[in-house]
Short mmCIF file of C-alpha atoms and ligand atoms in Angstrom, two decimals:
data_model
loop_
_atom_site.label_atom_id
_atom_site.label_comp_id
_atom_site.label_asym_id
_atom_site.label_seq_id
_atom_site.Cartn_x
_atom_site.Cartn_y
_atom_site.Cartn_z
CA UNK A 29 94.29 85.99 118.86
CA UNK A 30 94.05 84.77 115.56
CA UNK A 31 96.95 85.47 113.11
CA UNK A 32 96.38 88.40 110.68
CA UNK A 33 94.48 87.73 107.07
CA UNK A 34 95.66 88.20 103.99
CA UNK A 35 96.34 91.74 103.46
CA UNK A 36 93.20 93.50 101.41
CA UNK A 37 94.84 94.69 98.27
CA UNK A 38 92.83 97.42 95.61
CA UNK A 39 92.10 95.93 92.42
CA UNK A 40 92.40 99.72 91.34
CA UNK A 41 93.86 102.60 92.44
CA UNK A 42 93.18 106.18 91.27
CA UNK A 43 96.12 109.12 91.75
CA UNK A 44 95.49 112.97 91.99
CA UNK A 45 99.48 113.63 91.11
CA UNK A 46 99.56 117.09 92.68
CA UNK A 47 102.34 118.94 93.99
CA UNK A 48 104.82 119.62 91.19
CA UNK A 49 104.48 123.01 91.15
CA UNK A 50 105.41 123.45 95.01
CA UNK A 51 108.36 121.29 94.48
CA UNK A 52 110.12 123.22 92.35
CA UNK A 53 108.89 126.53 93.39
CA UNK A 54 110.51 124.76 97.32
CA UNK A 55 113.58 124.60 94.46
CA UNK A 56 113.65 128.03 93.34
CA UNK A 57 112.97 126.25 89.79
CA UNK A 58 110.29 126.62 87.25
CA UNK A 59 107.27 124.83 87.77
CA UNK A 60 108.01 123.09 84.52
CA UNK A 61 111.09 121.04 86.09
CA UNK A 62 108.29 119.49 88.94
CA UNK A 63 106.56 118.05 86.28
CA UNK A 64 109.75 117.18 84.68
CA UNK A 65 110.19 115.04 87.88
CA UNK A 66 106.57 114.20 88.11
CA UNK A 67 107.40 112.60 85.33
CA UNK A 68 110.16 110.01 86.56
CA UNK A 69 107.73 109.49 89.49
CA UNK A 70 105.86 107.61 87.42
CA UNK A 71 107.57 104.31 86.12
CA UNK A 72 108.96 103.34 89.72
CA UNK A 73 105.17 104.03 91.22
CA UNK A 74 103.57 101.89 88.26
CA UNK A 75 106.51 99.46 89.17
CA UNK A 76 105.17 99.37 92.65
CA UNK A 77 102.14 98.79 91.98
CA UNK A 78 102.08 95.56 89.72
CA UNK A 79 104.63 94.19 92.48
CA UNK A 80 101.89 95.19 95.03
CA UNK A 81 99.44 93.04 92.92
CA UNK A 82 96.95 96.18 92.32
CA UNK A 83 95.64 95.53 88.38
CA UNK A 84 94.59 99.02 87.74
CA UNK A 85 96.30 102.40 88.53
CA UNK A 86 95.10 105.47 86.92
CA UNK A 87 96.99 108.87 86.92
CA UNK A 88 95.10 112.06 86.62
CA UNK A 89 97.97 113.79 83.81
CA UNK A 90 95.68 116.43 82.51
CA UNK A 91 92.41 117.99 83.45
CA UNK A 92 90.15 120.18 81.42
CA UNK A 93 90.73 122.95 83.60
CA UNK A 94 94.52 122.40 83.17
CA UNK A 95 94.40 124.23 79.50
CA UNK A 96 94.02 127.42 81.27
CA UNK A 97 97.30 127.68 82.85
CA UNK A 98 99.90 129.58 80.98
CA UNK A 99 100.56 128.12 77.42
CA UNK A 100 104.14 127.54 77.89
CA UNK A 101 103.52 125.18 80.95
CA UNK A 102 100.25 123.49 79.02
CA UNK A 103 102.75 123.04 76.07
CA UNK A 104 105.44 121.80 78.44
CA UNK A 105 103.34 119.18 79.98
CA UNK A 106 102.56 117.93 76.09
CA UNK A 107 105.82 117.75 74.86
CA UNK A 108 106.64 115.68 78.80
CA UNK A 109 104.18 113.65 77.64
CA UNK A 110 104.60 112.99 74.38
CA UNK A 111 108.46 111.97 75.55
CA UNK A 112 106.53 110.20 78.55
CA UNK A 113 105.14 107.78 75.93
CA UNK A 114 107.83 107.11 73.50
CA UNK A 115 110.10 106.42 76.37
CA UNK A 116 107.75 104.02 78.22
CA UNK A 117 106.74 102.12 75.16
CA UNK A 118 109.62 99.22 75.57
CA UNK A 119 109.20 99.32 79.14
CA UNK A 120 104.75 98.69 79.13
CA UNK A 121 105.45 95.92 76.67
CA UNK A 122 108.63 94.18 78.97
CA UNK A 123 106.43 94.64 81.83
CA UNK A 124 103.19 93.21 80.11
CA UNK A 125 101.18 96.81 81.08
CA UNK A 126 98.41 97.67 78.95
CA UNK A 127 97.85 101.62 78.44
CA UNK A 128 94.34 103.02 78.21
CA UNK A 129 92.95 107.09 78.22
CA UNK A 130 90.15 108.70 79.68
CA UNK A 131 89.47 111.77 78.53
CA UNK A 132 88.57 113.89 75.52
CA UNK A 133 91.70 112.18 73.47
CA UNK A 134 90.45 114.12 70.01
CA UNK A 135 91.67 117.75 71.44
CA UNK A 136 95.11 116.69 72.40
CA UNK A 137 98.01 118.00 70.11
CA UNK A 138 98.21 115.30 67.39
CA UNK A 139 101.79 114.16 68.29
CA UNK A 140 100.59 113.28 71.23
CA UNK A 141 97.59 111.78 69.89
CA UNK A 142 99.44 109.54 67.30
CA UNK A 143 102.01 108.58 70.03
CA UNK A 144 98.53 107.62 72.59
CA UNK A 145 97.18 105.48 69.68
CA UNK A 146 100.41 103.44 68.92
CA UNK A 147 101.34 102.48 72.83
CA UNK A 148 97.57 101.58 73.38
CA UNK A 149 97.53 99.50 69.90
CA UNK A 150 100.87 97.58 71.01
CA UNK A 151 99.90 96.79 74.52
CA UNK A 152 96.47 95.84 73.72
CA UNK A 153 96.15 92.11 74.28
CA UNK A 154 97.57 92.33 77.90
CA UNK A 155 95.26 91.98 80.58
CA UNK A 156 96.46 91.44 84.38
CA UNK A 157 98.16 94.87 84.55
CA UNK A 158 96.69 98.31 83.67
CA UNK A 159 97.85 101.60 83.47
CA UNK A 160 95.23 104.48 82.77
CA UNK A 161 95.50 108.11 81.81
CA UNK A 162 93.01 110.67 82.34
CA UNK A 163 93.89 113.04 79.89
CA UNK A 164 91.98 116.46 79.20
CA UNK A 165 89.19 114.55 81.56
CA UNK A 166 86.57 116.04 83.90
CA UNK A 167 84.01 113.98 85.29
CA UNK A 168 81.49 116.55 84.77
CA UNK A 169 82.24 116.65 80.53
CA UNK A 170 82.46 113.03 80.70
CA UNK A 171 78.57 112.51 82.13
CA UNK A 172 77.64 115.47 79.46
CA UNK A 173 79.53 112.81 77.04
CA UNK A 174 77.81 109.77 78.02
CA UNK A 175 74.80 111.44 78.71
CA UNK A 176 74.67 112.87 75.07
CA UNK A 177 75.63 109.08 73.43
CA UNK A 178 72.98 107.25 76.33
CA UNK A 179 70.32 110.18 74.60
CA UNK A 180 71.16 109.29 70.97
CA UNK A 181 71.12 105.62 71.51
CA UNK A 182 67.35 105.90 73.40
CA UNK A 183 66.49 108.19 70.48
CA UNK A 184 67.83 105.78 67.86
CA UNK A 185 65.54 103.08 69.52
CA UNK A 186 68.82 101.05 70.72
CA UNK A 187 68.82 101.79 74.01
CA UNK A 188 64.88 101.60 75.55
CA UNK A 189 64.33 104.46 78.13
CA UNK A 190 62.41 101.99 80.58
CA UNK A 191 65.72 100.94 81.01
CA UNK A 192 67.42 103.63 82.00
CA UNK A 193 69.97 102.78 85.61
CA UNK A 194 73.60 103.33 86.43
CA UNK A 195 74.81 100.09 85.01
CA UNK A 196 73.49 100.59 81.52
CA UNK A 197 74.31 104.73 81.83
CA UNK A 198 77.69 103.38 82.82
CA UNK A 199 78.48 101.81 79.75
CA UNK A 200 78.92 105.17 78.13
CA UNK A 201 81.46 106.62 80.46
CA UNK A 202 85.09 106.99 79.42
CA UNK A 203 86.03 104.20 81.71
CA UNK A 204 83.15 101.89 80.28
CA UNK A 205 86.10 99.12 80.76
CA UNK A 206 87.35 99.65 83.80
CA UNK A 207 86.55 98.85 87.26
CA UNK A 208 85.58 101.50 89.85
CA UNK A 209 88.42 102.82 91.66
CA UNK A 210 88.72 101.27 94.77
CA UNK A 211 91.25 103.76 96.29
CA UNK A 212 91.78 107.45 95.46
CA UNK A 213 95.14 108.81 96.69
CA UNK A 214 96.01 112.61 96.35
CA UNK A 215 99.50 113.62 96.88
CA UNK A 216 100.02 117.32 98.37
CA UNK A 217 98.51 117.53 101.08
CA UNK A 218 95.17 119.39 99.33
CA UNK A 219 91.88 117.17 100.16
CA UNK A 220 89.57 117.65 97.66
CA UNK A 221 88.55 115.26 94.37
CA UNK A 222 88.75 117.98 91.59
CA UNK A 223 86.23 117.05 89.30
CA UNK A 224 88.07 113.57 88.68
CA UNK A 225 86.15 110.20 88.62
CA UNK A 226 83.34 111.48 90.98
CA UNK A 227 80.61 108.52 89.82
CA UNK A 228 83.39 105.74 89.73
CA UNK A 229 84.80 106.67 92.96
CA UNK A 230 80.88 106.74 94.80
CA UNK A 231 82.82 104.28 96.98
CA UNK A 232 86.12 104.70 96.75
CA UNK A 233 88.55 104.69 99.75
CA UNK A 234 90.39 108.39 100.04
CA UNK A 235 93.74 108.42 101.09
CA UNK A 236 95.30 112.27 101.19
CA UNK A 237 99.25 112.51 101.77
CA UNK A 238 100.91 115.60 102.19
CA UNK A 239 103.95 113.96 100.62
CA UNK A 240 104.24 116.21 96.67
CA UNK A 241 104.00 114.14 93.76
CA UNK A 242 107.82 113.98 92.72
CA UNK A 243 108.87 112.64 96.26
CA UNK A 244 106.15 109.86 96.25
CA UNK A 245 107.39 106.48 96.17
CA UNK A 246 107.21 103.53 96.83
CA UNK A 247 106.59 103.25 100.37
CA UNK A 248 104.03 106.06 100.11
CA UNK A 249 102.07 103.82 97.86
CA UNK A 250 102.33 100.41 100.12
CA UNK A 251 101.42 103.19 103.55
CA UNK A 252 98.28 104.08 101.37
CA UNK A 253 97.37 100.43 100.82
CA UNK A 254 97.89 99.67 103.90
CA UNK A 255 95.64 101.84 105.19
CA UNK A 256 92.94 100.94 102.77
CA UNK A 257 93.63 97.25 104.25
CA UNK A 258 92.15 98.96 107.79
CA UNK A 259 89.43 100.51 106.54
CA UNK A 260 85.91 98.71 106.52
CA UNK A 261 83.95 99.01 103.01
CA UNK A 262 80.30 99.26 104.23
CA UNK A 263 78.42 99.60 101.10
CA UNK A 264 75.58 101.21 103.16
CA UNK A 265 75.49 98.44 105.37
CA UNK A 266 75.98 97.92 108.74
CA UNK A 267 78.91 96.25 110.45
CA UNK A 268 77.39 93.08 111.76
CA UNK A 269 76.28 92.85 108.19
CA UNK A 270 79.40 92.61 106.42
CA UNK A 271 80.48 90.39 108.91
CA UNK A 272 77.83 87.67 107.92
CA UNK A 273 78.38 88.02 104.86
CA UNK A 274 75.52 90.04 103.64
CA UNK A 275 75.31 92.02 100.08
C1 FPP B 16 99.66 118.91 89.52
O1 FPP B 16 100.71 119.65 90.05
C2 FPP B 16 100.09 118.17 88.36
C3 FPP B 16 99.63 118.36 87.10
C4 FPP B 16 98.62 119.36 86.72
C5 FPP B 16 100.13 117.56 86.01
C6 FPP B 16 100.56 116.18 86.35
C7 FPP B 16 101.45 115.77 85.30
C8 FPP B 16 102.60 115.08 85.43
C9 FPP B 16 103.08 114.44 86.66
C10 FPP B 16 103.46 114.94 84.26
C11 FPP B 16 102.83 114.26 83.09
C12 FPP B 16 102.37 112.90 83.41
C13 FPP B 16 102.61 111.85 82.67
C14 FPP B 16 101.96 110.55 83.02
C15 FPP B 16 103.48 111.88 81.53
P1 FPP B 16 100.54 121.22 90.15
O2 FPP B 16 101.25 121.82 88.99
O3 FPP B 16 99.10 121.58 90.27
O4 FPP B 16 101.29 121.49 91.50
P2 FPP B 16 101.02 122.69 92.50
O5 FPP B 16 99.61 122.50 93.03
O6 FPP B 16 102.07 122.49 93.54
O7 FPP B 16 101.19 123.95 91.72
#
């Protein structure tokens, strides 16, 4: 038997953080203090994962659905972020982490907004380790987005419609930078991909643990990696493909 390969790692790993709300309401507490400790989940997990050696790890924060819940808990999760950032600021640029948002940025509270634009601006130049927020982001406004900017640029003559395919359509997604999620975790226990990265996750590994956001650690994140190291990526190919090496 030969020995075991090197262990596949994700170059980038997506998070549905769900489950606050159960934990506190498991608590008898408001649902405010689970995202209080969703909150402190957050540096040890992004911790984990640069020691893991995954580059990318974006956390689904705040959806566009999200502003419907009751305004105290939508202005509760602000004001956790808004500390989230100032607090993390030191720690992204000891750690060499550089922040980026998906996400309509422009309708955030502009406290939060300032705070967004000065962690991004001093962590800009770093490049091997990436943390990502989706912030007031649904996949289905963000292909209305791009879909509006791919329409003005084939109207404006810059973009010619012959041309028209994912990879130039791609370019005027949210995550235009980034690479396509190679693993998509959801904490909670629910299974489902709430309207969150559904074109850059076409092939994304799904990982579903019923463990709630503020009790995932560590080890939760290296069980979910490992079991993206046993899964087979197929691409649409066959097996005895991707074992010769075909693409
Ligand atoms: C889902 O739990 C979680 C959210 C809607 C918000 C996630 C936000 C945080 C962890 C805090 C802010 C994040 C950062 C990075 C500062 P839920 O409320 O839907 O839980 P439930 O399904 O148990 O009710």
């Amino acid at each position: 038997m030969s020995p075991p390969g090197p262990a596949k790692i994700p170059q980038h790993v997506a998070i549905i953080m769900d489950g606050n709300g159960r934990w506190a309401q498991q608590r008898g507490l408001p649902r405010l203090e689970g995202h209080r400790r969703g909150v402190e989940t957050v540096r040890p997990v992004v911790d984990a994962a640069r020691e893991i050696g995954i580059r990318y790890i974006t956390l689904y924060a705040f959806s566009v659905e999200n502003w419907k819940r009751p305004t105290d808990e939508v202005s509760g999760l602000m004001g956790l972020l808004d500390y989230f950032l100032k607090r993390e600021l030191n720690n992204l640029i000891k750690e060499k982490v550089r922040l980026h948002t998906i996400g309509r940025i422009e309708a955030l509270p502009a406290n939060v907004q300032k705070e967004l634009a000065r962690v991004k601006e001093a962590t800009q130049h770093f490049t091997d380790w990436n943390l990502v927020l989706a912030l007031n982001y649904g996949a289905r406004t963000e292909v209305a987005d791009a879909a509006r900017a791919y329409a003005a640029a084939v109207q404006a003559g810059t973009e010619p419609l012959a041309d028209a395919s994912w990879d130039n359509f791609r370019r005027y997604l949210y995550s235009a930078q980034l690479p396509d999620p190679d693993l998509l975790i959801r904490t909670s226990g629910e299974q489902r991909v709430s309207n969150f990265m559904l074109l850059q996750c076409a092939y994304a590994e799904m990982v579903f643990t019923p463990v709630l956001w503020p009790d995932f650690g560590r080890a939760d994140l290296q069980a979910a990696v490992d079991e993206y190291g046993r899964r087979e990526r197929r691409y649409g190919l066959t097996t005895e493909q991707i074992k010769s090496g075909a693409s």
